[in-house]
Amino acid sequence: MAGNTTRPRVGVLALQGDVREHERVLQDLGADVVRVRRPEELSQVAGLVIPGGESTVIDKLSRMFGLQQPIRDAIRDEMPVLGTCAGLIMLADSLVDAIVGQESFGGLDVVVRRNAFGRQVESFEAELDVPALGASPVRAAFIRGPVIESVGAEATTLATLDDGRVVAVEQGALMGVSFHPEITGETRFHRRFLDRVAAPARVGASHG
Ligand code: GLN
């Protein structure tokens, strides 16, 4: 689909979670943002952000609203997707400590453990080195966040905590982070996502 506008139209999955914060960051970066609750809305966007919130609820609602398969198809068609926190859980191929029957969209060749930080440190902030985003560190807010327990051959680590635990990965057009860049004024993940939307790395992909 040839873009005839300089403003990329992207979606925020708006079933549950901190939709508004992502919307604001994306709008500030110049994007035209659509709240995605139905397949028709998904088909209008060139990229999707899956917010933080509660992955069990996002999973249930996405199935109820008929979005699970369309999102899986979009991921397979290499639509750029950024998932933060619960959104990372939704992008993982494999989950640890999921509830019974919980499903993800998949796409990232990783194993993600939900609620991976102990009770005392359920929420904390940390400065992360993310070389792919440049020299200045990322201020990251973790809120009952997951960790990436193992990174498969297809995925690339973007950031680790000081203890080595992986908290950000990417794979093709997909990016997943354990924390909430949208609440600490960190815009570089969203910018990287929008860059992907503007210049897809697809080779020979055609829209049918
Ligand atoms: N613990 C939540 C879950 O499992 C994620 C928390 C968040 O997105 N801030 O979905």
Coordinates of C-alpha atoms and ligand atoms in Angstrom, one line a residue:
M1 CA 0.0 0.0 0.0
A2 CA 1.7 3.2 -1.1
G3 CA 1.6 5.8 1.6
N4 CA 0.2 9.1 0.2
T5 CA 0.7 11.0 3.4
T6 CA 3.7 11.9 5.5
R7 CA 1.8 11.0 8.7
P8 CA 2.0 7.3 9.3
R9 CA -1.3 5.9 10.6
V10 CA -0.7 3.5 13.4
G11 CA -2.9 1.7 16.0
V12 CA -2.8 1.2 19.7
L13 CA -4.5 -2.0 20.8
A14 CA -7.2 -0.5 23.0
L15 CA -8.8 -3.4 24.8
Q16 CA -7.2 -2.7 28.2
G17 CA -4.1 -1.1 29.6
D18 CA -2.3 2.2 29.3
V19 CA -3.6 3.1 25.8
R20 CA -3.7 6.9 26.3
E21 CA 0.0 7.2 27.3
H22 CA 1.1 5.4 24.1
E23 CA -1.4 7.4 22.0
R24 CA 0.1 10.6 23.4
V25 CA 3.7 9.6 22.7
L26 CA 2.9 8.5 19.1
Q27 CA 0.9 11.7 18.4
D28 CA 3.8 13.8 19.8
L29 CA 6.0 12.0 17.3
G30 CA 3.6 13.0 14.5
A31 CA 1.7 9.8 14.0
D32 CA -2.0 9.6 13.2
V33 CA -3.2 7.2 15.9
V34 CA -6.2 4.9 15.7
R35 CA -7.5 3.0 18.7
V36 CA -7.9 -0.6 17.6
R37 CA -10.7 -2.7 19.1
R38 CA -12.0 -4.4 15.9
P39 CA -10.6 -6.1 12.9
E40 CA -11.8 -3.2 10.7
E41 CA -9.6 -0.8 12.7
L42 CA -6.6 -3.0 12.5
S43 CA -6.9 -3.1 8.7
Q44 CA -6.6 0.7 8.6
V45 CA -3.2 0.9 10.3
A46 CA 0.4 0.2 9.2
G47 CA 1.7 -0.6 12.6
L48 CA 0.4 -1.6 16.1
V49 CA 1.4 -0.8 19.7
I50 CA 0.3 -3.3 22.3
P51 CA 0.2 -1.5 25.6
G52 CA 1.0 -2.6 29.1
G53 CA -1.8 -3.7 31.4
E54 CA -2.9 -7.2 32.1
S55 CA -2.0 -9.8 29.5
T56 CA -4.7 -12.3 30.6
V57 CA -7.4 -9.6 30.0
I58 CA -5.9 -8.5 26.7
D59 CA -5.7 -12.1 25.6
K60 CA -9.4 -12.8 26.5
L61 CA -10.7 -9.6 25.0
S62 CA -8.7 -10.0 21.8
R63 CA -10.4 -13.4 21.2
M64 CA -13.8 -12.0 22.2
F65 CA -13.4 -9.1 19.7
G66 CA -12.2 -11.4 16.9
L67 CA -8.8 -9.7 16.9
Q68 CA -6.5 -12.6 17.7
Q69 CA -6.3 -14.2 14.3
P70 CA -6.1 -10.8 12.4
I71 CA -3.3 -9.7 14.7
R72 CA -1.5 -13.0 14.2
D73 CA -1.9 -12.6 10.4
A74 CA -0.6 -9.0 10.6
I75 CA 2.5 -10.2 12.5
R76 CA 3.1 -12.9 10.0
D77 CA 2.8 -10.3 7.2
E78 CA 5.6 -8.3 9.0
M79 CA 3.5 -5.4 10.2
P80 CA 5.6 -3.5 12.7
V81 CA 4.5 -4.1 16.3
L82 CA 5.8 -2.7 19.6
G83 CA 4.8 -4.4 22.8
T84 CA 5.4 -3.0 26.2
C85 CA 5.1 -5.1 29.4
A86 CA 1.8 -7.0 28.9
G87 CA 2.3 -6.2 25.2
L88 CA 5.7 -8.1 25.3
I89 CA 3.9 -11.0 26.9
M90 CA 1.4 -11.0 24.0
L91 CA 4.2 -11.1 21.5
A92 CA 6.1 -14.0 23.0
D93 CA 6.0 -17.4 21.3
S94 CA 6.2 -19.0 24.7
L95 CA 5.1 -18.1 28.3
V96 CA 6.1 -19.1 31.8
D97 CA 3.6 -18.5 34.6
A98 CA 0.7 -17.8 32.3
I99 CA -2.7 -18.6 33.7
V100 CA -4.5 -21.8 32.5
G101 CA -5.6 -21.3 28.9
Q102 CA -3.8 -18.0 28.4
E103 CA -2.6 -17.5 24.8
S104 CA -0.4 -15.0 23.2
F105 CA -0.3 -13.7 19.6
G106 CA 3.3 -14.9 19.3
G107 CA 5.9 -13.7 16.8
L108 CA 8.9 -13.2 19.0
D109 CA 11.2 -16.2 19.4
V110 CA 11.5 -15.8 23.1
V111 CA 10.3 -17.4 26.4
V112 CA 8.8 -14.7 28.7
R113 CA 8.0 -15.1 32.4
R114 CA 5.1 -13.1 33.7
N115 CA 5.4 -11.2 37.0
A116 CA 9.0 -12.1 37.2
F117 CA 10.2 -9.6 39.8
G118 CA 9.7 -10.5 43.5
R119 CA 7.0 -8.8 45.5
Q120 CA 9.3 -6.2 47.1
V121 CA 10.4 -5.0 43.7
E122 CA 7.3 -5.4 41.8
S123 CA 7.7 -1.8 40.6
F124 CA 11.0 0.0 40.2
E125 CA 12.9 2.2 37.8
A126 CA 16.2 1.5 36.3
E127 CA 18.6 3.1 33.8
L128 CA 19.3 0.8 30.9
D129 CA 21.9 0.8 28.3
V130 CA 20.3 0.3 24.9
P131 CA 23.0 0.6 22.3
A132 CA 20.6 0.3 19.4
L133 CA 19.0 3.6 20.6
G134 CA 22.1 5.6 21.1
A135 CA 24.5 6.5 23.9
S136 CA 22.2 8.0 26.4
P137 CA 20.6 5.5 28.8
V138 CA 16.9 4.6 28.9
R139 CA 15.0 5.4 32.0
A140 CA 12.8 2.4 32.4
A141 CA 9.7 1.9 34.7
F142 CA 9.0 -1.7 35.6
I143 CA 5.5 -2.4 36.9
R144 CA 4.9 -6.0 37.6
G145 CA 6.9 -6.6 34.5
P146 CA 7.9 -9.8 32.8
V147 CA 11.4 -10.9 31.9
I148 CA 12.7 -12.6 28.8
E149 CA 14.0 -15.9 30.1
S150 CA 15.5 -17.1 26.9
V151 CA 16.1 -15.5 23.5
G152 CA 15.8 -17.8 20.6
A153 CA 18.0 -17.7 17.5
E154 CA 15.6 -15.5 15.6
A155 CA 15.4 -12.7 18.2
T156 CA 18.1 -10.1 19.2
T157 CA 18.6 -8.7 22.7
L158 CA 18.3 -4.9 22.9
A159 CA 18.8 -4.5 26.7
T160 CA 19.6 -6.3 29.9
L161 CA 19.5 -5.4 33.5
D162 CA 22.8 -5.2 35.4
D163 CA 22.2 -8.8 36.5
G164 CA 22.0 -10.0 32.9
R165 CA 18.3 -10.5 32.7
V166 CA 17.0 -9.6 29.3
V167 CA 14.3 -6.9 29.2
A168 CA 14.1 -5.8 25.6
V169 CA 14.3 -7.7 22.3
E170 CA 13.6 -7.2 18.6
Q171 CA 13.0 -9.5 15.7
G172 CA 12.3 -8.2 12.2
A173 CA 9.5 -5.7 12.6
L174 CA 8.7 -6.7 16.1
M175 CA 10.0 -5.1 19.3
G176 CA 9.1 -6.1 22.9
V177 CA 10.2 -4.5 26.1
S178 CA 9.5 -5.5 29.8
F179 CA 9.0 -2.0 31.0
H180 CA 7.0 1.2 30.2
P181 CA 8.9 3.7 28.1
E182 CA 5.7 5.6 27.6
I183 CA 5.5 6.8 31.2
T184 CA 9.1 8.0 31.6
G185 CA 9.2 10.4 28.6
E186 CA 11.3 7.9 26.7
T187 CA 10.3 8.2 23.0
R188 CA 13.1 6.3 21.2
F189 CA 11.3 2.9 21.1
H190 CA 8.3 4.5 19.6
R191 CA 10.5 6.4 17.1
R192 CA 12.2 3.2 16.1
F193 CA 8.7 1.6 15.7
L194 CA 7.6 4.5 13.5
D195 CA 10.7 4.3 11.5
R196 CA 9.9 0.7 10.7
V197 CA 6.4 1.8 9.7
A198 CA 7.7 4.4 7.4
A199 CA 10.3 2.2 5.8
P200 CA 9.3 -1.4 6.1
A201 CA 12.1 -3.9 5.8
R202 CA 9.9 -6.2 3.9
V203 CA 11.5 -7.8 0.9
G204 CA 9.1 -8.5 -2.0
A205 CA 6.1 -8.3 0.2
S206 CA 2.9 -7.6 -1.6
H207 CA -0.5 -6.6 -0.2
G208 CA -3.2 -9.0 -1.4
Ligands
GLN1 N1 1.7 -8.5 35.1 C1 1.1 -8.0 33.9 C2 0.7 -9.2 33.0 O1 1.0 -10.3 33.3 C3 1.9 -7.1 33.1 C4 2.1 -5.8 33.9 C5 2.1 -4.6 33.0 O2 1.8 -4.6 31.8 N2 2.5 -3.5 33.6 O3 0.1 -9.0 32.0

